[in-house]
Amino acid sequence: KLFTWYGTIIRAAGMTPEFTAEACRAAYDAAQRLLPPEAFATAEPYLARMVADVADYPAPFKPAVN
C-alpha cells in the first residue's frame, strides 16, 4: 500500500516514469550500500517491487521534469 500511495504522489506531481524509475533505482542502490546485509535481505523484495511497479504508468500530459 505504501508504494501505491507513493506512486500516486509522484504521478500527481507530474513526474515522468523515467524520472520515477531512476529515483526508485537510486533508493534501491542506496539501501543496498548502506544497510547491513541482513537488513537489506529483508527489505530487498519490497525495494525490488518499488523499482518494478512505482514507475509503471503512462507519461503525464505535461511533465514537471524533462
JSON list of C-alpha atoms in Angstrom, two decimals:
[
{"chain": "A", "resi": 1, "resn": "LYS", "atom": "CA", "xyz": [0.00, 0.00, 0.00]},
{"chain": "A", "resi": 2, "resn": "LEU", "atom": "CA", "xyz": [2.90, 2.34, 0.68]},
{"chain": "A", "resi": 3, "resn": "PHE", "atom": "CA", "xyz": [4.14, 2.06, -2.91]},
{"chain": "A", "resi": 4, "resn": "THR", "atom": "CA", "xyz": [0.64, 2.71, -4.25]},
{"chain": "A", "resi": 5, "resn": "TRP", "atom": "CA", "xyz": [0.48, 5.87, -2.16]},
{"chain": "A", "resi": 6, "resn": "TYR", "atom": "CA", "xyz": [3.99, 6.88, -3.22]},
{"chain": "A", "resi": 7, "resn": "GLY", "atom": "CA", "xyz": [3.18, 6.29, -6.90]},
{"chain": "A", "resi": 8, "resn": "THR", "atom": "CA", "xyz": [0.02, 8.39, -6.60]},
{"chain": "A", "resi": 9, "resn": "ILE", "atom": "CA", "xyz": [2.00, 11.31, -5.21]},
{"chain": "A", "resi": 10, "resn": "ILE", "atom": "CA", "xyz": [4.67, 11.00, -7.90]},
{"chain": "A", "resi": 11, "resn": "ARG", "atom": "CA", "xyz": [2.06, 10.98, -10.68]},
{"chain": "A", "resi": 12, "resn": "ALA", "atom": "CA", "xyz": [0.18, 13.92, -9.14]},
{"chain": "A", "resi": 13, "resn": "ALA", "atom": "CA", "xyz": [3.42, 15.91, -9.11]},
{"chain": "A", "resi": 14, "resn": "GLY", "atom": "CA", "xyz": [3.78, 15.35, -12.86]},
{"chain": "A", "resi": 15, "resn": "MET", "atom": "CA", "xyz": [6.96, 13.29, -12.68]},
{"chain": "A", "resi": 16, "resn": "THR", "atom": "CA", "xyz": [7.80, 11.23, -15.74]},
{"chain": "A", "resi": 17, "resn": "PRO", "atom": "CA", "xyz": [8.00, 7.44, -15.50]},
{"chain": "A", "resi": 18, "resn": "GLU", "atom": "CA", "xyz": [11.70, 7.64, -16.42]},
{"chain": "A", "resi": 19, "resn": "PHE", "atom": "CA", "xyz": [12.45, 10.09, -13.60]},
{"chain": "A", "resi": 20, "resn": "THR", "atom": "CA", "xyz": [10.48, 7.97, -11.15]},
{"chain": "A", "resi": 21, "resn": "ALA", "atom": "CA", "xyz": [12.25, 4.76, -12.20]},
{"chain": "A", "resi": 22, "resn": "GLU", "atom": "CA", "xyz": [15.64, 6.45, -11.80]},
{"chain": "A", "resi": 23, "resn": "ALA", "atom": "CA", "xyz": [14.71, 7.71, -8.32]},
{"chain": "A", "resi": 24, "resn": "CYS", "atom": "CA", "xyz": [13.48, 4.26, -7.26]},
{"chain": "A", "resi": 25, "resn": "ARG", "atom": "CA", "xyz": [16.66, 2.60, -8.55]},
{"chain": "A", "resi": 26, "resn": "ALA", "atom": "CA", "xyz": [18.73, 5.16, -6.62]},
{"chain": "A", "resi": 27, "resn": "ALA", "atom": "CA", "xyz": [16.81, 4.34, -3.43]},
{"chain": "A", "resi": 28, "resn": "TYR", "atom": "CA", "xyz": [17.38, 0.62, -4.03]},
{"chain": "A", "resi": 29, "resn": "ASP", "atom": "CA", "xyz": [21.11, 1.14, -4.63]},
{"chain": "A", "resi": 30, "resn": "ALA", "atom": "CA", "xyz": [21.46, 3.36, -1.55]},
{"chain": "A", "resi": 31, "resn": "ALA", "atom": "CA", "xyz": [19.71, 0.80, 0.64]},
{"chain": "A", "resi": 32, "resn": "GLN", "atom": "CA", "xyz": [21.99, -1.92, -0.69]},
{"chain": "A", "resi": 33, "resn": "ARG", "atom": "CA", "xyz": [25.07, 0.17, 0.06]},
{"chain": "A", "resi": 34, "resn": "LEU", "atom": "CA", "xyz": [24.02, 1.49, 3.46]},
{"chain": "A", "resi": 35, "resn": "LEU", "atom": "CA", "xyz": [22.04, -1.27, 5.14]},
{"chain": "A", "resi": 36, "resn": "PRO", "atom": "CA", "xyz": [23.65, -4.24, 6.84]},
{"chain": "A", "resi": 37, "resn": "PRO", "atom": "CA", "xyz": [23.34, -7.33, 4.62]},
{"chain": "A", "resi": 38, "resn": "GLU", "atom": "CA", "xyz": [20.66, -8.94, 6.84]},
{"chain": "A", "resi": 39, "resn": "ALA", "atom": "CA", "xyz": [18.53, -5.80, 6.82]},
{"chain": "A", "resi": 40, "resn": "PHE", "atom": "CA", "xyz": [18.88, -5.39, 3.06]},
{"chain": "A", "resi": 41, "resn": "ALA", "atom": "CA", "xyz": [17.92, -9.04, 2.53]},
{"chain": "A", "resi": 42, "resn": "THR", "atom": "CA", "xyz": [14.69, -8.37, 4.44]},
{"chain": "A", "resi": 43, "resn": "ALA", "atom": "CA", "xyz": [13.92, -5.15, 2.56]},
{"chain": "A", "resi": 44, "resn": "GLU", "atom": "CA", "xyz": [15.07, -6.27, -0.90]},
{"chain": "A", "resi": 45, "resn": "PRO", "atom": "CA", "xyz": [11.80, -7.86, -2.12]},
{"chain": "A", "resi": 46, "resn": "TYR", "atom": "CA", "xyz": [9.91, -4.66, -1.26]},
{"chain": "A", "resi": 47, "resn": "LEU", "atom": "CA", "xyz": [12.53, -2.41, -2.80]},
{"chain": "A", "resi": 48, "resn": "ALA", "atom": "CA", "xyz": [12.61, -4.52, -5.96]},
{"chain": "A", "resi": 49, "resn": "ARG", "atom": "CA", "xyz": [8.82, -4.27, -6.19]},
{"chain": "A", "resi": 50, "resn": "MET", "atom": "CA", "xyz": [9.08, -0.50, -5.79]},
{"chain": "A", "resi": 51, "resn": "VAL", "atom": "CA", "xyz": [11.55, -0.30, -8.68]},
{"chain": "A", "resi": 52, "resn": "ALA", "atom": "CA", "xyz": [9.32, -2.52, -10.85]},
{"chain": "A", "resi": 53, "resn": "ASP", "atom": "CA", "xyz": [5.89, -1.11, -10.01]},
{"chain": "A", "resi": 54, "resn": "VAL", "atom": "CA", "xyz": [6.03, 2.54, -8.98]},
{"chain": "A", "resi": 55, "resn": "ALA", "atom": "CA", "xyz": [7.23, 3.84, -12.35]},
{"chain": "A", "resi": 56, "resn": "ASP", "atom": "CA", "xyz": [4.74, 1.73, -14.32]},
{"chain": "A", "resi": 57, "resn": "TYR", "atom": "CA", "xyz": [2.37, 4.46, -15.50]},
{"chain": "A", "resi": 58, "resn": "PRO", "atom": "CA", "xyz": [1.83, 6.49, -18.67]},
{"chain": "A", "resi": 59, "resn": "ALA", "atom": "CA", "xyz": [3.75, 9.72, -19.12]},
{"chain": "A", "resi": 60, "resn": "PRO", "atom": "CA", "xyz": [1.92, 12.81, -17.86]},
{"chain": "A", "resi": 61, "resn": "PHE", "atom": "CA", "xyz": [0.33, 15.22, -20.31]},
{"chain": "A", "resi": 62, "resn": "LYS", "atom": "CA", "xyz": [2.72, 17.95, -19.20]},
{"chain": "A", "resi": 63, "resn": "PRO", "atom": "CA", "xyz": [5.79, 16.57, -17.39]},
{"chain": "A", "resi": 64, "resn": "ALA", "atom": "CA", "xyz": [7.15, 18.50, -14.41]},
{"chain": "A", "resi": 65, "resn": "VAL", "atom": "CA", "xyz": [10.68, 17.38, -15.34]},
{"chain": "A", "resi": 66, "resn": "ASN", "atom": "CA", "xyz": [12.39, 16.75, -18.65]}
]
